[in-house]
Short mmCIF file of C-alpha atoms and ligand atoms in Angstrom, two decimals:
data_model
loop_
_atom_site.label_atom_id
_atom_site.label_comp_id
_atom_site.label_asym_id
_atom_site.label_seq_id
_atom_site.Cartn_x
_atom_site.Cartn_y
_atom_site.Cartn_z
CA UNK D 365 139.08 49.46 49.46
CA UNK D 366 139.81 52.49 52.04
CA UNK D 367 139.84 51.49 55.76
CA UNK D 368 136.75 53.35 56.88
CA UNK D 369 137.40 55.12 60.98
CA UNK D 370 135.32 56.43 63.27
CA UNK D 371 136.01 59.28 65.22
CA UNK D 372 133.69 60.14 68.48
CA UNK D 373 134.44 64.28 69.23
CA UNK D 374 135.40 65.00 65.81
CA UNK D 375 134.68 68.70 66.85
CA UNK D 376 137.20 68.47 69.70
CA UNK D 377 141.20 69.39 69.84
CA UNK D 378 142.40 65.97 68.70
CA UNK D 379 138.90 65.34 66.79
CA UNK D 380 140.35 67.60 64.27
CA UNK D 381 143.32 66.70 63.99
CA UNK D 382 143.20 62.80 64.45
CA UNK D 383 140.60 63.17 60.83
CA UNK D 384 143.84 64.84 59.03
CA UNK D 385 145.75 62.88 59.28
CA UNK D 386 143.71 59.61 58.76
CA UNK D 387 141.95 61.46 55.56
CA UNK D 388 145.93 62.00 54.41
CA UNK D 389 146.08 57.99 55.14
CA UNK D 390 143.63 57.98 52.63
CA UNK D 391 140.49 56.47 55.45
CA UNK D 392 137.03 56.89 54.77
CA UNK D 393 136.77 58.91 57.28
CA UNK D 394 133.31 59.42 59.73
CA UNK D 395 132.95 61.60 62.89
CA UNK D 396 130.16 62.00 65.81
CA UNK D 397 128.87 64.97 66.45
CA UNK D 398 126.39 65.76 68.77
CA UNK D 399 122.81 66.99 69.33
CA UNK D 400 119.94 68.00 67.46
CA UNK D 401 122.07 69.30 65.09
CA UNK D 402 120.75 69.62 61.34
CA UNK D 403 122.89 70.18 57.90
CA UNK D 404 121.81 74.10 58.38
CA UNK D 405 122.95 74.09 61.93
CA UNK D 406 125.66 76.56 62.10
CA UNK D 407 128.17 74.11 64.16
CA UNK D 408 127.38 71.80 61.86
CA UNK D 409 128.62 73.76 58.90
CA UNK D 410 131.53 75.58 60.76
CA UNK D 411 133.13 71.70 61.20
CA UNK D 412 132.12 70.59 58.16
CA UNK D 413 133.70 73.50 55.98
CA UNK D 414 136.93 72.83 58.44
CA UNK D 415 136.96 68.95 57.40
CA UNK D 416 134.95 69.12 54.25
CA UNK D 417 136.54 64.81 53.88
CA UNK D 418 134.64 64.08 57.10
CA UNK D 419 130.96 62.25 56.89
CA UNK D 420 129.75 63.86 59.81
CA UNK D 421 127.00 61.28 61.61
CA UNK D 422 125.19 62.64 64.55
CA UNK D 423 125.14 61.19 67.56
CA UNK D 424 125.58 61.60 71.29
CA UNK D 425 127.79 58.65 73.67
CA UNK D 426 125.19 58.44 76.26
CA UNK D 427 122.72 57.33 72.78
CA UNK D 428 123.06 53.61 73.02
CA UNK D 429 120.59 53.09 69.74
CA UNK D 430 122.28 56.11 67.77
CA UNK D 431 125.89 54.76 68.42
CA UNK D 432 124.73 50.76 67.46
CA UNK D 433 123.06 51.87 64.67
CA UNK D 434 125.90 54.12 63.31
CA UNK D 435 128.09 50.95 63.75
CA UNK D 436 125.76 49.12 61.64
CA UNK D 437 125.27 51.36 58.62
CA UNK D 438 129.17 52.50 58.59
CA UNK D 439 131.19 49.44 59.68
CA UNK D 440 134.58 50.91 60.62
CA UNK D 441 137.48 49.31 60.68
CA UNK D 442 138.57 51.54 63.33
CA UNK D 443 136.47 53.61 66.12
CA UNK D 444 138.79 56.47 68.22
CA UNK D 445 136.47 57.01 71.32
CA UNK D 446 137.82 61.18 71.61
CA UNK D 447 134.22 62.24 73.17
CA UNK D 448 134.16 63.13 76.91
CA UNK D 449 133.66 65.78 79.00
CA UNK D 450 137.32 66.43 79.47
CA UNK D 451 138.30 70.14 81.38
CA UNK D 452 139.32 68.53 84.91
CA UNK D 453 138.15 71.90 86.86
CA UNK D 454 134.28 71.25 85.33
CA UNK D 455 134.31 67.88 86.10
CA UNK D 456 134.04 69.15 90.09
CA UNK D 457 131.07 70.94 89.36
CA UNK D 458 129.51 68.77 87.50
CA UNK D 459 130.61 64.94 88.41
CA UNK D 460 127.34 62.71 87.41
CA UNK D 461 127.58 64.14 83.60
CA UNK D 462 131.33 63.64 83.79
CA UNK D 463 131.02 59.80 84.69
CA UNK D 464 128.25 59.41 82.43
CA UNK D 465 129.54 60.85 79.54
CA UNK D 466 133.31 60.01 79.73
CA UNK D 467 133.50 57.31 81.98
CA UNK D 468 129.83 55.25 81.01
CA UNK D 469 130.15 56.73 77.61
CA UNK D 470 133.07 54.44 77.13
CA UNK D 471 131.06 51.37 77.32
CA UNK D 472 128.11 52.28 75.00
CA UNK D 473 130.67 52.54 72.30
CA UNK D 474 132.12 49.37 73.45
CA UNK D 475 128.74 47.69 73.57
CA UNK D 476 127.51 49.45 69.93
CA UNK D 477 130.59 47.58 68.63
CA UNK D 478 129.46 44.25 69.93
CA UNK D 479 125.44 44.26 69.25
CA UNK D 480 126.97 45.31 65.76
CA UNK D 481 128.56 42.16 66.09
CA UNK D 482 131.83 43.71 65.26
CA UNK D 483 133.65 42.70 68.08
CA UNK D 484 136.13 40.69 65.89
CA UNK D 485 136.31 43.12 62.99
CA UNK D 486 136.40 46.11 64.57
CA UNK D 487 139.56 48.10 66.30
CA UNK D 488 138.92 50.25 69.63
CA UNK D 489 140.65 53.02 70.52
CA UNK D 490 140.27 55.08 74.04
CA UNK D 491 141.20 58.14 74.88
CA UNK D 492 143.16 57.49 78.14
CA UNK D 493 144.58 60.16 80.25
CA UNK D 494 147.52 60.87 82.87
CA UNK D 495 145.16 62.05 85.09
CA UNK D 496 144.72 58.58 86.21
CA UNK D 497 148.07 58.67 87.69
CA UNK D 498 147.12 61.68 89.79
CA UNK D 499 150.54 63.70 90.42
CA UNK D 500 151.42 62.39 93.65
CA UNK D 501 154.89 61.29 95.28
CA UNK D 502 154.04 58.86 96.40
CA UNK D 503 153.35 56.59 93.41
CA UNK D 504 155.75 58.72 90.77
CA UNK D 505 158.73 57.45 89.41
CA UNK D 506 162.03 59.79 88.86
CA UNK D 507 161.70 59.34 84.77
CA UNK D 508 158.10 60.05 84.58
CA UNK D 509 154.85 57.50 84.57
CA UNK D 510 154.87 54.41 82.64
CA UNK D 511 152.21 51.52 81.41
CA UNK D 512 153.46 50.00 84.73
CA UNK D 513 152.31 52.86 87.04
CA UNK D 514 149.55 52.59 89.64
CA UNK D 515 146.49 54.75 89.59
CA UNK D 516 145.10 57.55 91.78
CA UNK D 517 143.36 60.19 89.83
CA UNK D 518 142.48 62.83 92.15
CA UNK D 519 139.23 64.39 90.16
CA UNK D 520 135.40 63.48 89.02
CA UNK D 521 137.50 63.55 85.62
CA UNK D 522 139.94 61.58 86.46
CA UNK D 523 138.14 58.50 87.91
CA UNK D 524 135.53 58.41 85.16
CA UNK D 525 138.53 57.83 83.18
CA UNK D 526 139.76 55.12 85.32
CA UNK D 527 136.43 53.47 84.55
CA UNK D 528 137.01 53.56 80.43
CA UNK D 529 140.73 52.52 81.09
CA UNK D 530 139.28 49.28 82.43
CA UNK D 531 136.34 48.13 80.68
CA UNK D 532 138.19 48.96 77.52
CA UNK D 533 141.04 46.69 78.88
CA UNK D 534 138.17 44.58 80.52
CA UNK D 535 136.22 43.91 76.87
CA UNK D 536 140.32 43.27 75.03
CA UNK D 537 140.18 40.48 77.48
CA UNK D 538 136.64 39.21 77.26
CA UNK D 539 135.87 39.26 73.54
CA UNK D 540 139.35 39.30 72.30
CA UNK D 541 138.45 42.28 71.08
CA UNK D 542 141.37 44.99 69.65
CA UNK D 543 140.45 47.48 72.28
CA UNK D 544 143.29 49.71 73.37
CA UNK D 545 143.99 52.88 75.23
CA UNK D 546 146.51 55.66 74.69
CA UNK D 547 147.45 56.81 78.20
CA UNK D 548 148.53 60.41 77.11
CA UNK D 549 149.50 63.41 79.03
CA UNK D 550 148.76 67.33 78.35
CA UNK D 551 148.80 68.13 74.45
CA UNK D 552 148.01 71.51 73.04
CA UNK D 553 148.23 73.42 70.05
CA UNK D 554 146.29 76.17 68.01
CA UNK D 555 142.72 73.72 68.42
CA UNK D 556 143.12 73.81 71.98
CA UNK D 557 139.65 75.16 73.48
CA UNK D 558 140.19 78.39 75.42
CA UNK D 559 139.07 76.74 78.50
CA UNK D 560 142.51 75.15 79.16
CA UNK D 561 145.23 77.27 80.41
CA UNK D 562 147.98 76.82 77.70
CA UNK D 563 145.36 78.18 74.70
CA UNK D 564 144.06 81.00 77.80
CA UNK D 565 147.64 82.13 78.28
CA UNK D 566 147.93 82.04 74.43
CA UNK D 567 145.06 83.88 73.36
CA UNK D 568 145.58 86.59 76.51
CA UNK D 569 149.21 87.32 75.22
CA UNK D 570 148.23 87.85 71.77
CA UNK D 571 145.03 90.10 73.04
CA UNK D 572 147.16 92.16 75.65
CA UNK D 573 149.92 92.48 72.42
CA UNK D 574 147.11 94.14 70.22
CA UNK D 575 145.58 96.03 73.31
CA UNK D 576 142.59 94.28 73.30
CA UNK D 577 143.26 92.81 77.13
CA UNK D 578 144.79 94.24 79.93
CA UNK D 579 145.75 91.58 81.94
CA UNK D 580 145.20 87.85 82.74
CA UNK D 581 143.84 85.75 85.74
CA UNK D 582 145.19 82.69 86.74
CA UNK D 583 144.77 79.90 89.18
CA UNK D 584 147.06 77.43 90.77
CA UNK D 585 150.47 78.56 88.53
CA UNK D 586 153.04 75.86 90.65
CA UNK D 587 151.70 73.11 88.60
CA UNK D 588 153.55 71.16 86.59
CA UNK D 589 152.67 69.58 82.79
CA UNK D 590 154.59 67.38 80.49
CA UNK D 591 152.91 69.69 77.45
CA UNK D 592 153.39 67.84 73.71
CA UNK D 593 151.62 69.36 70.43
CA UNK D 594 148.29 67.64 69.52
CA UNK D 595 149.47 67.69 66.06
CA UNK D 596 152.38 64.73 67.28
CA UNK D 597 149.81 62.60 69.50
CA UNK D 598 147.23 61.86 66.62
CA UNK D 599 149.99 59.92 64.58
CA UNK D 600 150.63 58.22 68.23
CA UNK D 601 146.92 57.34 68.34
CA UNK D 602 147.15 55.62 64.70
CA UNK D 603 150.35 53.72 65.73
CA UNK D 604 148.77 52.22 69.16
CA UNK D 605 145.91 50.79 66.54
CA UNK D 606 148.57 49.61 63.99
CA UNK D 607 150.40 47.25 65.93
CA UNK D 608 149.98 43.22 65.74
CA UNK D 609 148.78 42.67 69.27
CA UNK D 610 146.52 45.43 71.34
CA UNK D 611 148.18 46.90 74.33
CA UNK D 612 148.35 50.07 76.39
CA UNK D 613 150.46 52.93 75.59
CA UNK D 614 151.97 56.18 77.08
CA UNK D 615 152.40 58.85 74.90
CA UNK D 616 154.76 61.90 76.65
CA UNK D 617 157.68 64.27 76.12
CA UNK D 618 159.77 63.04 79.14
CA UNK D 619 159.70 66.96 80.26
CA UNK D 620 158.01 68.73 82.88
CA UNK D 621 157.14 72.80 82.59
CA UNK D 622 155.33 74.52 85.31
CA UNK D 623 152.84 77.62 84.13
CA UNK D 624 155.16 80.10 84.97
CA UNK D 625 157.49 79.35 82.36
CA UNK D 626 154.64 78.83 80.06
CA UNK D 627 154.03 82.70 80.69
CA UNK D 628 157.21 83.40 80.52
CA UNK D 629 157.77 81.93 77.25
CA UNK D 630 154.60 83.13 76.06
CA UNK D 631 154.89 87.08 76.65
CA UNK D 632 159.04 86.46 75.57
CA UNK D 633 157.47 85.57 71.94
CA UNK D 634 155.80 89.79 71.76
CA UNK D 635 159.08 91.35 73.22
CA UNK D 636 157.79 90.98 77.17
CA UNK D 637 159.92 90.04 79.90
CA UNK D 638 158.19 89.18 83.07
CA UNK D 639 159.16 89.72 86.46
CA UNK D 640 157.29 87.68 89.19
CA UNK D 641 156.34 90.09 92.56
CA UNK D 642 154.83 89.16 95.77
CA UNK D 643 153.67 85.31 96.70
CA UNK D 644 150.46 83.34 97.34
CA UNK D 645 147.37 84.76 95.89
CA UNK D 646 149.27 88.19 95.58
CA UNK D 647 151.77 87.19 93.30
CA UNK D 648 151.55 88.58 90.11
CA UNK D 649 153.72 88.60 86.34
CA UNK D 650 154.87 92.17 85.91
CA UNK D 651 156.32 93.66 82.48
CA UNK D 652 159.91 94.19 83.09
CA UNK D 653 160.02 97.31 81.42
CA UNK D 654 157.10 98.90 81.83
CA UNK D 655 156.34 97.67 85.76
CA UNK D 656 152.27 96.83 84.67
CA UNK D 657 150.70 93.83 85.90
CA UNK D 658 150.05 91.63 83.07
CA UNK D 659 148.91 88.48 85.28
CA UNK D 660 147.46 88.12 88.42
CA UNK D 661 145.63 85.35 90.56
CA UNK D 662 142.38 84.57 90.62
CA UNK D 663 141.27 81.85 93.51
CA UNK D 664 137.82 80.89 91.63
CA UNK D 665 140.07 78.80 89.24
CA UNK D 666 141.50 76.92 92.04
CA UNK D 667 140.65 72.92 91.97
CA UNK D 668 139.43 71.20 95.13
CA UNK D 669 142.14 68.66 94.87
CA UNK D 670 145.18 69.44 92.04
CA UNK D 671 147.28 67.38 90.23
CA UNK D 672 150.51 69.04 91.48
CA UNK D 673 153.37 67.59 88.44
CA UNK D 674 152.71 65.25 85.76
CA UNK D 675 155.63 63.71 84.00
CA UNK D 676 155.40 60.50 81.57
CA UNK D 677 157.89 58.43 80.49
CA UNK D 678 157.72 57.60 76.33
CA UNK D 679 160.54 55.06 76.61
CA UNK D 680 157.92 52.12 75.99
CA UNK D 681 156.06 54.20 72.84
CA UNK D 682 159.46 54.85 71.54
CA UNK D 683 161.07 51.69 71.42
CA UNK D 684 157.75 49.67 70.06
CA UNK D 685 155.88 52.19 68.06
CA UNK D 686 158.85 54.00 66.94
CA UNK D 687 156.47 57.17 67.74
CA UNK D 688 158.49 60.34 68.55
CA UNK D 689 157.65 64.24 69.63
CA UNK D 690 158.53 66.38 67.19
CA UNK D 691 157.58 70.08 68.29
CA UNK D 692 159.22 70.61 71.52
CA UNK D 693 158.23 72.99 74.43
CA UNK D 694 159.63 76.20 73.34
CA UNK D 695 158.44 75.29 69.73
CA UNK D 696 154.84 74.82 70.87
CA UNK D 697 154.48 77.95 73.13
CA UNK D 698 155.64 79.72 70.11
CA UNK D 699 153.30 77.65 67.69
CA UNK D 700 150.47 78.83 69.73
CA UNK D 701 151.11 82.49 69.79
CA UNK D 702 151.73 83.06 66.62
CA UNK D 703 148.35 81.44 65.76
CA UNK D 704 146.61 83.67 67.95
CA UNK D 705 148.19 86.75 67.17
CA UNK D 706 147.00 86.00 63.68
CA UNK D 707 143.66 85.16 64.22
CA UNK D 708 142.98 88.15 67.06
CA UNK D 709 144.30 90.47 64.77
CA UNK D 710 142.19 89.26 61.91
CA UNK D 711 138.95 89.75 64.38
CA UNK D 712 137.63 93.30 64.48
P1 NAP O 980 137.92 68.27 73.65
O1 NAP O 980 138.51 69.32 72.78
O2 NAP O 980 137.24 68.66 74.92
O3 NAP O 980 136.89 67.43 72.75
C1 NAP O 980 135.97 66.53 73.32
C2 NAP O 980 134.82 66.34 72.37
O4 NAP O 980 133.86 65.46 73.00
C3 NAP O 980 134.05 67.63 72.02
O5 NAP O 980 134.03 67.80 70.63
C4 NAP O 980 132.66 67.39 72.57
O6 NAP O 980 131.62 67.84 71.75
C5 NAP O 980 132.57 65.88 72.59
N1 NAP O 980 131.54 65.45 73.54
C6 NAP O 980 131.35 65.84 74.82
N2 NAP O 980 130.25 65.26 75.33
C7 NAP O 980 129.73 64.48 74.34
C8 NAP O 980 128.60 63.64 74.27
N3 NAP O 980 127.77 63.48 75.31
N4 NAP O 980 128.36 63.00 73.11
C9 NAP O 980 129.16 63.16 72.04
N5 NAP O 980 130.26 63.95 72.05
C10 NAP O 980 130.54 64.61 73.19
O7 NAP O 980 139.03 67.19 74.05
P2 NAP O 980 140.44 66.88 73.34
O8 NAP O 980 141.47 67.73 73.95
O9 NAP O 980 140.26 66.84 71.87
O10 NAP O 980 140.71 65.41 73.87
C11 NAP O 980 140.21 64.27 73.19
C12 NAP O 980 140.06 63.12 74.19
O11 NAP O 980 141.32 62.83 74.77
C13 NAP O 980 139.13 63.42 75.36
O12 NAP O 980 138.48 62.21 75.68
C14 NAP O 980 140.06 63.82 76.48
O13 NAP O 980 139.48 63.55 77.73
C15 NAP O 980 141.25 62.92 76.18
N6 NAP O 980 142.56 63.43 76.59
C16 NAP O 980 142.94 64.68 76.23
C17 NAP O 980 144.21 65.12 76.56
C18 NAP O 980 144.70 66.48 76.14
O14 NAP O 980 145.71 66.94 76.67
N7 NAP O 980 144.05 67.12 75.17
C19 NAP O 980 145.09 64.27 77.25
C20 NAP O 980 144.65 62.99 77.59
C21 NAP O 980 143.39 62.56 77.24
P3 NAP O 980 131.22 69.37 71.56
O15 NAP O 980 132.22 69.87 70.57
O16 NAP O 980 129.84 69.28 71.05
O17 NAP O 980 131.35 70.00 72.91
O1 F7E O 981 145.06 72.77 83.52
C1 F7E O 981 146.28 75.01 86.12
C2 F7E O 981 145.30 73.91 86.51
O2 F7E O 981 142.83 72.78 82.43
C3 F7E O 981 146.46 72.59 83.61
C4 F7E O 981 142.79 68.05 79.79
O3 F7E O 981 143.02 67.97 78.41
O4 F7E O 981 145.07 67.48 80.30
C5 F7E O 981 144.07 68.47 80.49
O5 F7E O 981 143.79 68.63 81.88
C6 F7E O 981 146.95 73.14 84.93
C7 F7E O 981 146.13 72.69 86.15
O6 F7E O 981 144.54 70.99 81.86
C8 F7E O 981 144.37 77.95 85.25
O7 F7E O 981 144.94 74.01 87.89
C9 F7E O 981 146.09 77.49 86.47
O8 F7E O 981 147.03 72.40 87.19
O9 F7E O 981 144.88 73.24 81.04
P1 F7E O 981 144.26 72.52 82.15
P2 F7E O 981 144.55 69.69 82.79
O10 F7E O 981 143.75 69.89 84.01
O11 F7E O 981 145.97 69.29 82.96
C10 F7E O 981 144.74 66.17 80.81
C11 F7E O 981 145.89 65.25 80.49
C12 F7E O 981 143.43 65.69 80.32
O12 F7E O 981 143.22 64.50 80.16
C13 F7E O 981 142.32 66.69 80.30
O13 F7E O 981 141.27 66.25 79.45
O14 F7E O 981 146.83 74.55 84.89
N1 F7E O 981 145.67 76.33 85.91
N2 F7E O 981 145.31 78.50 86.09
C14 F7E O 981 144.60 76.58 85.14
N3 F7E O 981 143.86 75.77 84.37
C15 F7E O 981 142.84 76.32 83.67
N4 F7E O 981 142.08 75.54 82.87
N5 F7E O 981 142.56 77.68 83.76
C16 F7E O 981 143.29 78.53 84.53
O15 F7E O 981 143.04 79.73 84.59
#
């Protein structure tokens, strides 16, 4: 019989692409969706015409009664908890949905699992994040983070995050349950929502190339991201719920790129050098040849507090899962553009 999963933000980034490759598996596979969303709903179609293989169920993770009772009719072998309110920069503005949704949200899942009474059947994955870690020296070693790494997460985001880390870790040890996270850093790709600056930059280089946007606004452009493809991760996720014992891993590319060169890289793939003028909120991204600004700063996309450099250390994922990035950096900034020169050239 086919292992039956359960994916919670099926319509997310890795939602998609976590249901791929489990459907190629050959699972049964089942994803949460949220609100009052009917079969004529036109979200509801749009992801169900993209995953056609996927049962969609709806549900929402602050619904303790829709998540048991999902859990009861479906009985998967395997639940991926992907739902959360997950853009760090919202999570400042709104904090109380943040922890309820992707910090509390964690446990309803966790506790639809048990009154299922599938807490011995049933395999747990979370989506853990290095924004736990938090970016500062202080607690950062040379090679990147590792499972051994302390914790300071440094937004809303970030310590509702903490919270699923730990009761996930906290039920593994109190039920004996298979309930693991995957600590993973920044990973992108052509289903990453606009709203995160990789798919932004993206997006604006393809629009500026077609002369549909003149220029694009940034925030804070020092910081630093160990950036993987999304595409890579999801077979991570699979491994972390394959092994014989549950455990913790992180899932990185050992590299650290700051948002410049993203930019740079970017514009490089349409034929544009850029030259960077001025510093501090002036600074801006000029075309070599032509001397126009292409990017500039905008302050509103500052962060309160900012995760200044993120850099994980796969050594551990590696060796035991024998999991391994294979789109690189340059490969993904290309990856990206070239999806979104396609599809804004396709739009009228
Ligand atoms: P994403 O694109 O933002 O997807 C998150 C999904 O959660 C969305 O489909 C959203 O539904 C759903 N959701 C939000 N609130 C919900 C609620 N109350 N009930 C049910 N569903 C809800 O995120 P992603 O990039 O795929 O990331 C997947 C998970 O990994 C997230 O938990 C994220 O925090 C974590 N993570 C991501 C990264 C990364 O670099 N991508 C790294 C580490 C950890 P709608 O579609 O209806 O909005
Ligand atoms: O920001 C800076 C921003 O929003 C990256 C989520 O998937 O990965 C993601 O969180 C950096 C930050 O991702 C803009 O200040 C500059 O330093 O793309 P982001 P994130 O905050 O790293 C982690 C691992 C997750 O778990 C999260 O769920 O880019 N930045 N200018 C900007 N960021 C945005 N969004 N927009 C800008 O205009």
């Amino acid at each position: 019989m086919a292992k039956r999963a359960l994916i919670t933000g099926i319509a997310g980034q890795d939602g998609g692409h976590l249901a791929k490759l489990l459907h190629e598996k050959g699972y049964e596979v089942y994803g949460v969706i949220r609100g009052q969303l009917e079969s004529s709903h036109p979200r509801y179609q749009q992801t169900q015409n993209e995953m056609p293989y996927v049962k969609l169920v709806l549900a929402d993770l602050l619904d303790l009664a829709a998540l048991t009772r999902a859990m009861q009719e479906i009985k998967p072998d395997e639940v991926y908890n992907l739902a959360a309110i997950s853009h760090v920069g919202y999570s400042f503005k709104d904090p109380i949905m943040t922890a309820d949704v992707t910090g509390k949200g964690v446990l309803n899942v966790l506790e639809a699992i048990r009154l299922a009474g599938l807490e011995k059947t049933t395999k747990f994955y979370q989506a853990s994040t290095s924004e736990m870690f938090g970016g500062l020296d202080y607690n950062r070693p040379e090679k990147g983070y590792t499972e051994e790494s302390s914790f300071h997460p440094r937004s809303p985001y970030g310590v509702a995050k903490l919270y699923g880390f730990w009761i996930t870790k906290n039920y593994r040890e109190n039920y004996g349950m298979f309930a693991v996270s995957g600590i993973l850093f920044n990973h992108e790709g052509e289903r990453r929502g606009p709203e995160f600056v990789t798919r932004k930059i993206s997006q604006a280089v393809a629009r500026i190339k077609l002369g549909k946007q003149d220029r694009l606004e940034l925030g804070n452009m020092d910081a630093k991201r160990d950036w993987g493809y999304a595409g890579d991760y999801v077979e991570g996720m699979w491994r972390i719920m394959q092994q014989d014992k549950p455990d913790d891993y992180v899932l990185a590319t050992g590299e650290t790129h700051s948002i410049r060169e993203f930019c740079e890289l970017a514009f490089k793939e349409t034929g544009v050098d850029i030259e960077w003028q001025g510093t501090g909120v002036k600074e801006t991204g000029v075309d070599k040849k032509t001397g126009k600004v292409l990017i500039s700063i905008n302050p509103d996309f500052f962060r309160p507090s900012e995760v200044d450099l993120l850099l994980g250390d796969p050594t551990r994922a590696e060796k035991e899962l024998g999991w391994e990035r294979q789109v690189d950096f340059p490969g993904l900034v290309k990856l990206m553009v070239e999806h979104d020169l396609k599809e804004e050239a396709s739009k009228a």
